Amino acid sequence: MDPRFGEPPSLRRPDWDTSRALHQSQAGRAAQRLTEIAQAAEPGTRLGSKDELRAQCGVSVGTFNEAARLVQARGVVWIRPGPGGGLFAATQSPMTRLGNSVLAMDTAGTAGATVAEAIRIRAALEPLLLEDALWHASPADVAALREYLAEMAPAVDAGDRAVFAAAQWRLHHYLASLTPNPMLRSLCTNLFDLIEAEHAEAPSTGDLAETYRSHCALVDAIDARDRTRAMRLITELAGERATRPD
């Protein structure tokens, strides 16, 4: 990842132990339920007391409190203590709603469908990233992309799919870092992390040599500012990912 932009927002699941993972998933589902309740209400509406809402979510006090903190931090609700208090629907800006939609992808409970959707969205957005790379990639950026290609090459010879996939993801993360559009950069980085997290343990099958050659040609096209060739290659790579078996 390009150090100029620091650590990107990430949807990748931490390596929790079983009990903590269960707790976090329950809090995530409760937070999603609270979000749905808040979004169905007018801003400023009292959604209910903590006890009332906890009963709707069907979770323990500790889990509910964590979920309430999550939705409050996301700007979905505000919390007022004391008599007549509870959770109230907050006014959300379009950017807040977009952020909450991305965060909700990790707790939707339909991982397979979510990843398939993420791959489709990624395919639609990568030409925008590539367009910016063609405009903004410096010679140093092209050299950095070639370093990732150099990591991929021995993995092709060794048939090491895990190493190959890791270098490939770093190359695409770097491409995403080249866009000056912070919204596009953040959205694509989160999509990449979501897809990578689901496939990290079992990189998809396919012809590593062919994929490597396509990435080499893509970097060459960026270096040459050959937009026509670069767009054709990114479209072919997106089509390969869409049809490749897991």
XYZ file of N, CA, C and O in Angstrom, residues 135-211:
308
model
N -3.307 9.077 -15.882
C -3.030 10.508 -15.772
C -1.968 10.819 -14.728
O -1.167 11.740 -14.898
N -1.956 10.076 -13.637
C -1.184 10.509 -12.468
C 0.012 9.636 -12.118
O 0.819 10.027 -11.268
N 0.144 8.455 -12.711
C 1.265 7.588 -12.355
C 2.592 8.216 -12.768
O 2.789 8.562 -13.937
N 3.493 8.344 -11.815
C 4.829 8.883 -12.082
C 5.767 7.738 -12.449
O 5.425 6.565 -12.281
N 6.966 8.044 -12.942
C 7.930 6.958 -13.179
C 8.193 6.127 -11.924
O 8.372 4.905 -11.997
N 8.198 6.785 -10.748
C 8.395 6.044 -9.498
C 7.221 5.101 -9.233
O 7.414 3.990 -8.724
N 6.002 5.540 -9.581
C 4.835 4.681 -9.401
C 4.912 3.458 -10.320
O 4.597 2.336 -9.910
N 5.308 3.685 -11.558
C 5.441 2.571 -12.497
C 6.501 1.591 -11.989
O 6.319 0.367 -12.057
N 7.593 2.135 -11.442
C 8.643 1.269 -10.886
C 8.096 0.441 -9.720
O 8.429 -0.741 -9.570
N 7.236 1.048 -8.887
C 6.645 0.319 -7.768
C 5.735 -0.799 -8.271
O 5.741 -1.913 -7.722
N 4.969 -0.518 -9.319
C 4.106 -1.550 -9.893
C 4.941 -2.706 -10.446
O 4.564 -3.882 -10.320
N 6.085 -2.393 -11.037
C 6.948 -3.454 -11.570
C 7.567 -4.284 -10.450
O 7.880 -5.465 -10.651
N 7.735 -3.693 -9.278
C 8.235 -4.469 -8.139
C 7.230 -5.552 -7.744
O 7.609 -6.678 -7.391
N 5.938 -5.216 -7.809
C 4.921 -6.223 -7.502
C 4.914 -7.313 -8.574
O 4.709 -8.492 -8.267
N 5.138 -6.938 -9.816
C 5.257 -7.938 -10.882
C 6.439 -8.863 -10.607
O 6.357 -10.077 -10.850
N 7.525 -8.274 -10.102
C 8.709 -9.080 -9.793
C 8.423 -10.075 -8.670
O 9.042 -11.151 -8.619
N 7.506 -9.739 -7.760
C 7.117 -10.684 -6.713
C 6.233 -11.791 -7.281
O 6.265 -12.931 -6.800
N 5.436 -11.456 -8.292
C 4.529 -12.432 -8.882
C 5.275 -13.467 -9.725
O 4.876 -14.635 -9.779
N 6.368 -13.067 -10.382
C 7.056 -13.942 -11.340
C 7.529 -15.258 -10.725
O 7.233 -16.339 -11.263
N 8.277 -15.247 -9.615
C 8.720 -16.540 -9.061
C 7.559 -17.385 -8.555
O 7.655 -18.622 -8.524
N 6.466 -16.723 -8.137
C 5.302 -17.486 -7.684
C 4.667 -18.248 -8.841
O 4.116 -19.330 -8.656
N 4.755 -17.676 -10.054
C 4.262 -18.377 -11.236
C 5.079 -19.649 -11.456
O 4.531 -20.738 -11.659
N 6.404 -19.494 -11.410
C 7.288 -20.642 -11.636
C 7.077 -21.731 -10.577
O 7.143 -22.924 -10.882
N 6.828 -21.305 -9.321
C 6.665 -22.262 -8.226
C 5.233 -22.774 -8.112
O 4.974 -23.713 -7.350
N 4.327 -22.150 -8.868
C 2.920 -22.533 -8.743
C 2.337 -22.180 -7.384
O 1.387 -22.810 -6.922
N 2.911 -21.144 -6.749
C 2.486 -20.734 -5.408
C 1.365 -19.709 -5.535
O 1.613 -18.515 -5.690
N 0.132 -20.177 -5.453
C -1.013 -19.302 -5.677
C -1.190 -18.269 -4.560
O -1.626 -17.147 -4.814
N -0.868 -18.651 -3.337
C -1.039 -17.724 -2.217
C -0.108 -16.522 -2.358
O -0.523 -15.374 -2.192
N 1.167 -16.784 -2.654
C 2.128 -15.689 -2.832
C 1.749 -14.839 -4.042
O 1.810 -13.603 -4.003
N 1.354 -15.508 -5.115
C 0.951 -14.792 -6.325
C -0.233 -13.868 -6.030
O -0.230 -12.693 -6.399
N -1.240 -14.415 -5.345
C -2.441 -13.626 -5.052
C -2.114 -12.429 -4.170
O -2.629 -11.324 -4.382
N -1.222 -12.618 -3.179
C -0.867 -11.518 -2.280
C -0.190 -10.386 -3.043
O -0.500 -9.198 -2.835
N 0.736 -10.722 -3.936
C 1.408 -9.693 -4.728
C 0.433 -9.011 -5.686
O 0.503 -7.796 -5.916
N -0.476 -9.795 -6.245
C -1.473 -9.246 -7.155
C -2.369 -8.244 -6.425
O -2.672 -7.166 -6.953
N -2.795 -8.591 -5.196
C -3.627 -7.673 -4.426
C -2.866 -6.399 -4.108
O -3.440 -5.302 -4.148
N -1.572 -6.515 -3.777
C -0.796 -5.312 -3.468
C -0.677 -4.410 -4.695
O -0.713 -3.182 -4.584
N -0.544 -5.023 -5.866
C -0.480 -4.231 -7.104
C -1.771 -3.448 -7.301
O -1.745 -2.243 -7.606
N -2.899 -4.111 -7.105
C -4.180 -3.424 -7.312
C -4.449 -2.392 -6.219
O -5.052 -1.341 -6.494
N -4.020 -2.656 -5.007
C -4.122 -1.651 -3.952
C -3.305 -0.409 -4.333
O -3.737 0.728 -4.096
N -2.128 -0.633 -4.885
C -1.289 0.506 -5.270
C -1.959 1.302 -6.381
O -1.948 2.542 -6.367
N -2.545 0.607 -7.340
C -3.276 1.310 -8.393
C -4.380 2.178 -7.795
O -4.594 3.324 -8.220
N -5.086 1.632 -6.805
C -6.160 2.396 -6.162
C -5.619 3.627 -5.450
O -6.291 4.660 -5.384
N -4.395 3.529 -4.927
C -3.813 4.667 -4.203
C -3.458 5.827 -5.123
O -3.233 6.941 -4.656
N -3.404 5.586 -6.431
C -2.989 6.634 -7.368
C -4.095 7.629 -7.695
O -3.822 8.710 -8.192
N -5.354 7.259 -7.428
C -6.424 8.192 -7.742
C -6.423 9.355 -6.748
O -6.265 9.151 -5.542
N -6.627 10.581 -7.221
C -6.723 11.719 -6.303
C -8.107 11.852 -5.686
O -8.330 12.731 -4.861
N -9.035 10.964 -6.073
C -10.405 11.014 -5.571
C -10.499 10.187 -4.288
O -10.475 8.954 -4.340
N -10.614 10.829 -3.109
C -10.585 10.065 -1.859
C -11.771 9.123 -1.710
O -11.644 8.045 -1.125
N -12.945 9.505 -2.239
C -14.111 8.628 -2.129
C -13.902 7.359 -2.945
O -14.155 6.248 -2.481
N -13.417 7.515 -4.175
C -13.158 6.363 -5.036
C -12.078 5.481 -4.435
O -12.202 4.245 -4.414
N -11.026 6.102 -3.909
C -9.916 5.338 -3.326
C -10.394 4.518 -2.123
O -10.089 3.321 -2.008
N -11.159 5.140 -1.235
C -11.624 4.446 -0.043
C -12.598 3.326 -0.384
O -12.497 2.213 0.148
N -13.532 3.598 -1.294
C -14.525 2.590 -1.660
C -13.857 1.385 -2.301
O -14.146 0.234 -1.953
N -12.946 1.624 -3.236
C -12.279 0.507 -3.918
C -11.388 -0.281 -2.965
O -11.344 -1.513 -3.027
N -10.697 0.415 -2.078
C -9.839 -0.276 -1.125
C -10.667 -1.189 -0.233
O -10.285 -2.336 0.057
N -11.837 -0.715 0.217
C -12.703 -1.547 1.043
C -13.236 -2.738 0.263
O -13.322 -3.848 0.788
N -13.588 -2.527 -0.987
C -14.060 -3.638 -1.812
C -12.958 -4.679 -1.989
O -13.202 -5.883 -1.886
N -11.732 -4.214 -2.270
C -10.614 -5.134 -2.445
C -10.411 -5.961 -1.178
O -10.196 -7.176 -1.237
N -10.463 -5.284 -0.011
C -10.229 -5.983 1.253
C -11.323 -7.006 1.530
O -11.053 -8.101 2.046
N -12.559 -6.658 1.199
C -13.660 -7.592 1.405
C -13.476 -8.845 0.557
O -13.601 -9.969 1.048
N -13.154 -8.657 -0.716
C -12.964 -9.796 -1.619
C -11.757 -10.621 -1.185
O -11.808 -11.852 -1.130
N -10.676 -9.936 -0.854
C -9.444 -10.631 -0.461
C -9.660 -11.454 0.807
O -9.179 -12.580 0.922
N -10.418 -10.900 1.766
C -10.650 -11.604 3.021
C -11.395 -12.908 2.792
O -11.123 -13.912 3.451
N -12.321 -12.919 1.845
C -13.112 -14.119 1.592
C -12.321 -15.180 0.835
O -12.598 -16.367 0.947
N -11.313 -14.754 0.043
C -10.590 -15.705 -0.806
C -9.141 -15.923 -0.382
O -8.408 -16.619 -1.061
N -8.747 -15.330 0.763
C -7.337 -15.414 1.167
C -6.896 -16.846 1.427
O -5.758 -17.224 1.117
N -7.784 -17.655 1.996
C -7.389 -19.019 2.348
C -7.411 -19.957 1.149
O -6.807 -21.018 1.173
N -8.141 -19.588 0.103
C -8.260 -20.463 -1.068
C -8.233 -19.619 -2.340
O -9.269 -19.329 -2.920
N -7.030 -19.176 -2.763
C -6.946 -18.387 -3.982
C -7.591 -19.121 -5.144
O -7.477 -20.338 -5.282
N -8.309 -18.390 -5.984
C -9.053 -19.022 -7.075
C -8.113 -19.679 -8.076
O -6.970 -19.289 -8.248
N -8.653 -20.700 -8.723
C -7.864 -21.404 -9.714
C -7.810 -20.604 -10.996
O -8.631 -19.742 -11.252
N -6.832 -20.899 -11.837
C -6.681 -20.174 -13.094
C -5.250 -20.293 -13.573
O -4.386 -20.833 -12.876
N -4.999 -19.785 -14.745
C -3.675 -19.852 -15.340
C -2.832 -18.706 -14.799
O -2.994 -17.554 -15.213
N -1.933 -19.016 -13.861
C -1.106 -17.969 -13.264
C -0.248 -17.274 -14.305
O -0.074 -16.041 -14.258
N 0.310 -18.030 -15.223
C 1.190 -17.441 -16.236
C 0.437 -16.438 -17.096
O 0.942 -15.341 -17.394
N -0.771 -16.782 -17.490
C -1.569 -15.881 -18.324
C -1.965 -14.628 -17.546
O -1.912 -13.515 -18.075
N -2.355 -14.821 -16.294
C -2.711 -13.669 -15.459
C -1.505 -12.765 -15.250
O -1.615 -11.531 -15.288
